Coordinates of C-alpha atoms and ligand atoms in Angstrom, one line a residue:
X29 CA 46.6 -77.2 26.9
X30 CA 46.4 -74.8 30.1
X31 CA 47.4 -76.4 33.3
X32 CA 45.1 -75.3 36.1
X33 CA 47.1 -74.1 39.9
X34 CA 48.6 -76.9 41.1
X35 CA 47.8 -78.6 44.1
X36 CA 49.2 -81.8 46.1
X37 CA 48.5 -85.2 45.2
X38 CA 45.9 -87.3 46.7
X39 CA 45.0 -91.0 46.5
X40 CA 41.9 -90.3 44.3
X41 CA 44.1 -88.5 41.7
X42 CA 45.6 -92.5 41.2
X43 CA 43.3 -93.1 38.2
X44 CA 44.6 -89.9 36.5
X45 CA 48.0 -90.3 37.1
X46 CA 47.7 -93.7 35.9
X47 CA 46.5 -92.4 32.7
X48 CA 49.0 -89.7 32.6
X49 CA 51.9 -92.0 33.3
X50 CA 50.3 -94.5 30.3
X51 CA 50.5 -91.4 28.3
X52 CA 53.9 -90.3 28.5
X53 CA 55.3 -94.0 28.9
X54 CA 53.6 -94.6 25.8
X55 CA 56.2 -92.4 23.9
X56 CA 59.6 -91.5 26.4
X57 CA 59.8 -95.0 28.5
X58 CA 61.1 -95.0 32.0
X59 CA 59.7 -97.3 33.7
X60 CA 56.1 -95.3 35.2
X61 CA 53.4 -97.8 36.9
X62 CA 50.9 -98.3 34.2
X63 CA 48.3 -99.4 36.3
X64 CA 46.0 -96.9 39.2
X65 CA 47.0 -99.7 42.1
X66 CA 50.5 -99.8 41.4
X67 CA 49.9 -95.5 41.6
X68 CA 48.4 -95.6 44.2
X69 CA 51.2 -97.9 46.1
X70 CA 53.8 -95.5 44.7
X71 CA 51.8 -92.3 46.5
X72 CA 51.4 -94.9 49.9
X73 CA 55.3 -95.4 49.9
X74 CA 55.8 -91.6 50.3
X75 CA 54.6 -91.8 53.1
X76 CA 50.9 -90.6 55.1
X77 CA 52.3 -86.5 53.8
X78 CA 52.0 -85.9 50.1
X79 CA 51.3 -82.3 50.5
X80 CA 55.4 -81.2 50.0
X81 CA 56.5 -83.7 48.1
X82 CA 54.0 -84.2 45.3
X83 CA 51.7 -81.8 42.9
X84 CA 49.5 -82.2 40.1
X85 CA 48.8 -79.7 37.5
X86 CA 45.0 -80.1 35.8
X87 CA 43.9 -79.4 32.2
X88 CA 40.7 -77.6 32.0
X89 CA 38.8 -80.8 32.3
X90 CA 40.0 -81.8 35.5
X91 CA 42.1 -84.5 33.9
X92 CA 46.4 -84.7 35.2
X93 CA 48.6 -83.7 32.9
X94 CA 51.7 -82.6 35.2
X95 CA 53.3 -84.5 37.8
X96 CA 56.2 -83.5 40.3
X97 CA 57.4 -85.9 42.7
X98 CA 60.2 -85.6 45.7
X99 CA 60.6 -89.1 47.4
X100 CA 63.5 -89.3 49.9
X101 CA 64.9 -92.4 49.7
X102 CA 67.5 -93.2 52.3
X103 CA 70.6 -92.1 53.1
X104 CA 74.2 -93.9 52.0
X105 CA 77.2 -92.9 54.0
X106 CA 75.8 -89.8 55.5
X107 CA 74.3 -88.5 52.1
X108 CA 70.6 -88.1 51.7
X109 CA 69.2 -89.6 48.7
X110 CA 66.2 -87.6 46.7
X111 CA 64.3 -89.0 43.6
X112 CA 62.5 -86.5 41.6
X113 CA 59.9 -87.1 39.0
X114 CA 59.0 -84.6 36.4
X115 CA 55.9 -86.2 34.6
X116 CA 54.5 -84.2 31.9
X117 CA 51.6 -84.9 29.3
X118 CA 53.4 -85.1 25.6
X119 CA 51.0 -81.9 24.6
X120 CA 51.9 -79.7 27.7
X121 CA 53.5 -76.3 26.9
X122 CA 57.2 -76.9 26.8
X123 CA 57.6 -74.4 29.5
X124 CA 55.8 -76.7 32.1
X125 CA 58.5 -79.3 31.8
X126 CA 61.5 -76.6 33.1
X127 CA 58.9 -74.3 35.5
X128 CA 58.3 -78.1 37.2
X129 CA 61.7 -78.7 37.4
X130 CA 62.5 -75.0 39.1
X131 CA 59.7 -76.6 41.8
X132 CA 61.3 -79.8 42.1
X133 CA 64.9 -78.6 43.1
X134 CA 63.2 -76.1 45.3
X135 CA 61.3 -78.8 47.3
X136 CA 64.6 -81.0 47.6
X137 CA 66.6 -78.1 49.0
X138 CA 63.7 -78.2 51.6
X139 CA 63.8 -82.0 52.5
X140 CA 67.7 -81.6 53.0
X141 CA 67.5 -78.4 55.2
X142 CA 65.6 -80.1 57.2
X143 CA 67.5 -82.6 57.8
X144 CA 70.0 -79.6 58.7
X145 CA 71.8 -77.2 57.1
X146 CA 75.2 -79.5 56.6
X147 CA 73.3 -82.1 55.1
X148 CA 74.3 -83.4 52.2
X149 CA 72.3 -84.7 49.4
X150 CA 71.9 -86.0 46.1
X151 CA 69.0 -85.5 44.0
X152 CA 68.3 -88.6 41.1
X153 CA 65.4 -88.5 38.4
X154 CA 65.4 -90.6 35.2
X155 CA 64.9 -89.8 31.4
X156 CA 64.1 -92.1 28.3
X157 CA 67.2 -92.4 26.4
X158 CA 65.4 -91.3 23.1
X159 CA 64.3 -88.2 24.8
X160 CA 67.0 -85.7 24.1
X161 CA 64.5 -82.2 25.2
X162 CA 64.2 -83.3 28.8
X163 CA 68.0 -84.4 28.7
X164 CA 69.2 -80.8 27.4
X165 CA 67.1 -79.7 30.1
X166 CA 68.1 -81.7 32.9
X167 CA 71.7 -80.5 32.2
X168 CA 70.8 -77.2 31.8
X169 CA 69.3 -77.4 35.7
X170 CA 73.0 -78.5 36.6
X171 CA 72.2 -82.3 36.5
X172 CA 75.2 -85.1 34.8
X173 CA 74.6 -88.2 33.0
X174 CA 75.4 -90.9 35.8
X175 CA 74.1 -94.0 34.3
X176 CA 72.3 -95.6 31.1
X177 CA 69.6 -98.1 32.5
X178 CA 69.9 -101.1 29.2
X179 CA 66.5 -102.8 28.6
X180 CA 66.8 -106.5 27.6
X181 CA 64.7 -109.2 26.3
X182 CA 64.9 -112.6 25.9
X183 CA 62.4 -115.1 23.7
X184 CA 61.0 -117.7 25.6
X185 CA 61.7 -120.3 22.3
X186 CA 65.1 -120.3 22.9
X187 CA 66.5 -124.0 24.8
X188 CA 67.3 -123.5 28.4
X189 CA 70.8 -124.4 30.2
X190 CA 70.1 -126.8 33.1
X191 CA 70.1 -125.6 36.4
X192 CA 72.8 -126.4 38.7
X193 CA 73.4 -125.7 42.0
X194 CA 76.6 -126.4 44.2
X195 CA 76.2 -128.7 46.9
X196 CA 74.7 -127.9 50.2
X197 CA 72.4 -124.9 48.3
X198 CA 68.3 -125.3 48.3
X199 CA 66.4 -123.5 46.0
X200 CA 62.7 -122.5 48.2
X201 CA 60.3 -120.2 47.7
X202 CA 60.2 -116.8 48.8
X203 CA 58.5 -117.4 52.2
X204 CA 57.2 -115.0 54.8
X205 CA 59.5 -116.6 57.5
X206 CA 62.8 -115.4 55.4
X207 CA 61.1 -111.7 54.8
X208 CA 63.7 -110.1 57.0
X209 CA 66.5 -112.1 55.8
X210 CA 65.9 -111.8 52.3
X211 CA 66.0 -107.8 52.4
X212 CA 69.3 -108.1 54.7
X213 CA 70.9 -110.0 52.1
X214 CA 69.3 -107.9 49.3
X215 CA 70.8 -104.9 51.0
X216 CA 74.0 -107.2 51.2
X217 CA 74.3 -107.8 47.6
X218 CA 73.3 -104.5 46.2
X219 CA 75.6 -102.9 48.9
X220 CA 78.6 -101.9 46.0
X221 CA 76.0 -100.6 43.5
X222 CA 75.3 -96.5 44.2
X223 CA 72.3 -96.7 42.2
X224 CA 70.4 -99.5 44.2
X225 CA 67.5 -98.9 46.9
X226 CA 68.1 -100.0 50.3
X227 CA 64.4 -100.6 51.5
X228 CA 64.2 -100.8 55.0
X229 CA 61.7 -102.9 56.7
X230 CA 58.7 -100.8 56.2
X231 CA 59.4 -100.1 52.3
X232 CA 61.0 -103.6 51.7
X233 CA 57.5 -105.6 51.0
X234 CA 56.8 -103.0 47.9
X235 CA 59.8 -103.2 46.6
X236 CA 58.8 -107.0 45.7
X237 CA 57.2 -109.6 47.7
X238 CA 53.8 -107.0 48.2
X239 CA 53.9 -105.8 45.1
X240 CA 50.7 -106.1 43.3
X241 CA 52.1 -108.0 39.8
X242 CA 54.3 -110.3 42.1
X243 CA 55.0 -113.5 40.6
X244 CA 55.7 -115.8 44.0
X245 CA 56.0 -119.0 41.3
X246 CA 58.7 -117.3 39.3
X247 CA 60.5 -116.0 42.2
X248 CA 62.7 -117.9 44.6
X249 CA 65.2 -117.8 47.4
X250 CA 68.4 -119.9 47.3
X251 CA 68.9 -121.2 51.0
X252 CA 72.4 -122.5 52.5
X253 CA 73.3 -124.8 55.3
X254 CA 75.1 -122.1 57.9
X255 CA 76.0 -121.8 61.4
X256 CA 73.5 -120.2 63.9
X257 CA 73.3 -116.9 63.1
X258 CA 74.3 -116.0 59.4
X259 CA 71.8 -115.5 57.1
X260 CA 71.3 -118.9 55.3
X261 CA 69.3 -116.7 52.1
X262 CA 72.7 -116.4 49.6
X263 CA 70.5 -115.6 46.7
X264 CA 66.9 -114.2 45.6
X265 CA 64.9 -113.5 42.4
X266 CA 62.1 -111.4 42.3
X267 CA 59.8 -111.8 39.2
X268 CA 56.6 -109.2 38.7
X269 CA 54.2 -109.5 35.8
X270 CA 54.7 -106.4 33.5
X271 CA 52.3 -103.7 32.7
X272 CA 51.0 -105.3 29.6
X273 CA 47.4 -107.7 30.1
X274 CA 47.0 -108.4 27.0
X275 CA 50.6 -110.0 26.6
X276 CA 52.0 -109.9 29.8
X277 CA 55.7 -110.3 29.9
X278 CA 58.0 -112.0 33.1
X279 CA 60.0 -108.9 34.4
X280 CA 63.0 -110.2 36.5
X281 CA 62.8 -107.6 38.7
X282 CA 65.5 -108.1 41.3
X283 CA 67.9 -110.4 41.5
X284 CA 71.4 -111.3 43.6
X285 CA 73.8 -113.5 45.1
X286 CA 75.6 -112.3 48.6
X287 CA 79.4 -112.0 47.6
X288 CA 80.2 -115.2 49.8
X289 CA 78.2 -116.9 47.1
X290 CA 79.8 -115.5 43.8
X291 CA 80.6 -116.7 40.7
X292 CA 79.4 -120.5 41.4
X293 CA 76.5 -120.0 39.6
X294 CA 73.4 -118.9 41.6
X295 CA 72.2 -116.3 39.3
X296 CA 71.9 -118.4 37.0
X297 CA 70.1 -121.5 38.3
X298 CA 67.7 -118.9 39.9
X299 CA 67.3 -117.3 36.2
X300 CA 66.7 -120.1 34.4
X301 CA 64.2 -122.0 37.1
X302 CA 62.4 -118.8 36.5
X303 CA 62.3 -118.9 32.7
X304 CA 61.3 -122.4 32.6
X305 CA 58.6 -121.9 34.7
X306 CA 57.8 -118.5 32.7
X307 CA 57.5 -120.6 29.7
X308 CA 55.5 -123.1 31.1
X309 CA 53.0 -120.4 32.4
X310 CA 52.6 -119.4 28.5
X311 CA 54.8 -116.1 29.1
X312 CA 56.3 -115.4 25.6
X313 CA 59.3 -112.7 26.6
X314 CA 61.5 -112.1 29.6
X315 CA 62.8 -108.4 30.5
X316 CA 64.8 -106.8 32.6
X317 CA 66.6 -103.7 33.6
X318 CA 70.5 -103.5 34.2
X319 CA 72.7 -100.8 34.2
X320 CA 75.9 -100.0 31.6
X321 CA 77.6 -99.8 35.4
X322 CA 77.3 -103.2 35.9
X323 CA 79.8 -105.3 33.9
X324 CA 79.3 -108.6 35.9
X325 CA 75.1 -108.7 35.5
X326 CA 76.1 -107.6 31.6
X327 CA 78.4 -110.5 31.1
X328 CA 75.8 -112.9 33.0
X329 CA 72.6 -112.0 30.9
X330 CA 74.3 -111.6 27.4
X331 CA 75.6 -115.3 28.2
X332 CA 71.7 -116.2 29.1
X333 CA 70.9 -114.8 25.3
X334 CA 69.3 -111.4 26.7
X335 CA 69.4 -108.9 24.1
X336 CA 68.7 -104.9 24.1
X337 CA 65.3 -103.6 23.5
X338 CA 65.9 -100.0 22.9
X339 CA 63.5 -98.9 25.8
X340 CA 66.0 -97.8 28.1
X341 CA 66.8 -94.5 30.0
X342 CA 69.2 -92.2 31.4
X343 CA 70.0 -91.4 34.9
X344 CA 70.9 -88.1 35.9
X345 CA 72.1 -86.8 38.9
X346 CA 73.0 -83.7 40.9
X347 CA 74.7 -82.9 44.3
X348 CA 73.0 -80.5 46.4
X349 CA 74.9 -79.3 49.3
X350 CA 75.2 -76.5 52.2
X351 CA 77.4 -74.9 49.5
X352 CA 74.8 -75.1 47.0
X353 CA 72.3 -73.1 49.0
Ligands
COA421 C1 75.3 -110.1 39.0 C2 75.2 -111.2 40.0 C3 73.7 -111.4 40.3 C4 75.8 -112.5 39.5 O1 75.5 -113.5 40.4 P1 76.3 -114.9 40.4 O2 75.5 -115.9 41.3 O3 77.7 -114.6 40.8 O4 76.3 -115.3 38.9 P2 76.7 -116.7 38.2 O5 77.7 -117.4 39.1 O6 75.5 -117.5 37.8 O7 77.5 -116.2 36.9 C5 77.1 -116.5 35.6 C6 77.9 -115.7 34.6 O8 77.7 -114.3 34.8 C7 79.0 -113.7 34.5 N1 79.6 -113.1 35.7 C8 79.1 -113.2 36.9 N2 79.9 -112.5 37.8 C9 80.9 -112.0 37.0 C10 82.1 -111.2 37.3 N3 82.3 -110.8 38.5 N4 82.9 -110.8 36.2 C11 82.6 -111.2 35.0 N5 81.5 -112.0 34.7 C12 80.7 -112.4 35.6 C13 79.9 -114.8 33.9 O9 79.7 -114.9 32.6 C14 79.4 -116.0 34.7 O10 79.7 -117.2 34.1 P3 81.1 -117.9 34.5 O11 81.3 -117.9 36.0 O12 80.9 -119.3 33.9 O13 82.2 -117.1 33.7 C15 75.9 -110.8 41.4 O14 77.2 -110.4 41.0 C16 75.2 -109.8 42.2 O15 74.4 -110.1 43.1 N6 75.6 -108.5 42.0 C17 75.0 -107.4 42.8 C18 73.5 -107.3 42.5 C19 73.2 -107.1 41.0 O16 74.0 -106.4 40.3 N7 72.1 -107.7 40.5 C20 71.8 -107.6 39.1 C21 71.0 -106.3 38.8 S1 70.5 -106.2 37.1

């Protein structure tokens, strides 16, 4: 397989990509859209420029079968945060992999100059756990294992705790009028995990609510009684439908309780509305991500009966610095 020159991504190459990404998911999972909308909301979210931050690589057909992404994606406490994405067809040349990666960390270097020279920054990308080449490679490129990303299931046959809520606490739908609120207090609860995106109002509707496999029935806010101007949204569930149509599976997607709200079970009354509703839509399996970082969501879904699926992946991670340069 010869790659062609490379050139930028464009919103036509969606179709392609989403083929590639099918491809490669197929056989090192880590979590690529499957489908050419969710693609092409993927290129939209980087934003109206993709000619530095993206590339495709052709084979002699026409069809993509390389991928390089650089996405910023916020800063937290002064240091810029850059996700790369190296996505290469299983039958590429093994040199593709590592010559993409070379363009990859030159590209970031470029976002954070230009953000000035004493910027700091630190560059993410993600790798299936069963794929040790890419790994070995990342490493070699100066990158260190920061997290392992666990994949867990739970059969819908399995009985269902009640759902209880403490007094004074509404369970509502996620509503349009509690759009701002619900990313504040999304930003609130996910403000102690490194790892987490902190959408801001322009990138907040596609991390959930706009997304296209949205599940609005299987998603929900919990709503408290508070004074005038605290955020009355002390917990959210986002649910999206997964990749697969023929056997679609409930992905909870993104879920948390502000820290006021701890511990007096939220989570899971939100969890388990969800799966009961799952259930009754015919869903057969619930999934979801959560990090080996994050004791307390461990603790909660292995008491729920979640259990590991063996489609996780690796985070890795690499400063990248005015010394660096
Ligand atoms: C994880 C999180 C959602 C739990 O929400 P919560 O409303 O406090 O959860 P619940 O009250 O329903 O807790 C249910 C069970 O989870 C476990 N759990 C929750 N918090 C825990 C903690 N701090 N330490 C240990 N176990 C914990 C316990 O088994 C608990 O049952 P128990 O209180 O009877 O012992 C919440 O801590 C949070 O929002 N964290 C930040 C965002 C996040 O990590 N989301 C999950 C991403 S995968």
């Amino acid at each position: 397989m010869k790659i062609m020159p490379w050139a930028p991504a464009t919103p036509a190459d969606a179709v392609s990509l989403a083929t590639l990404f099918q491809q490669v998911e197929a056989v090192t999972p880590v979590g690529l859209e499957q489908r050419a909308d969710e693609v092409m909301a993927r290129l939209a979210a980087l934003g109206p420029q993709l000619g530095p931050q993206t590339r495709v690589g052709r084979d002699g057909d026409g069809a993509v079968v390389a991928y390089g992404e650089v996405a910023e994606m916020g800063e937290v406490d002064g240091v810029l945060r850059i996700r790369l994405a190296n996505v290469v067809h299983p039958d590429a040349p093994s040199d593709v992999r590592a010559e993409s990666y070379d363009w990859l960390l030159g590209q970031a270097e470029q976002v954070r100059q230009a953000r000035g020279t004493a910027q700091t920054a630190v560059l993410g990308t993600r790798c299936a756990e069963n794929d040790h080449v890419v790994r070995d490679l990342l490493i070699r490129h100066g990158f260190e294992l920061t997290r392992h990303e666990r994949d867990l299931v739970l059969a819908l046959s399995e009985p269902l705790p009640a759902e209880v809520l403490p007094p004074g606490l509404v369970v509502e739908p996620v509503d349009e009028r509690y759009q701002e609120l619900a990313r504040l207090a999304h930003n609130e609860a996910y403000a102690d995990s490194p790892s987490a995106i902190q959408p801001d109002q322009r990138t907040w509707p596609a991390h959930a609510i706009a997304h296209p496999r949205f599940l609005p029935d299987l998603s929900c806010l919990v709503l408290a009684e508070v004074d005038e101007g605290e955020n009355p949204v002390a917990g959210f569930l986002f649910a999206l439908a997964d990749d697969d149509d023929e056997n679609p599976n409930v992905v909870l997607h993104c879920l948390g309780s502000r820290v006021p709200w701890r511990r007096r079970g939220l989570a899971t009354a939100m969890i388990t509305r969800s799966l009961r509703r799952a259930r009754s839509a015919g869903f057969a399996q619930v999934r979801l991500q959560v990090s080996d970082s994050n004791p307390r969501a461990l603790a909660l879904y292995g008491k729920l009966g979640f259990v590991g699926s063996g489609r996780g992946y690796l985070v890795l991670t690499r400063r990248l610095g005015p010394d660096d340069s």
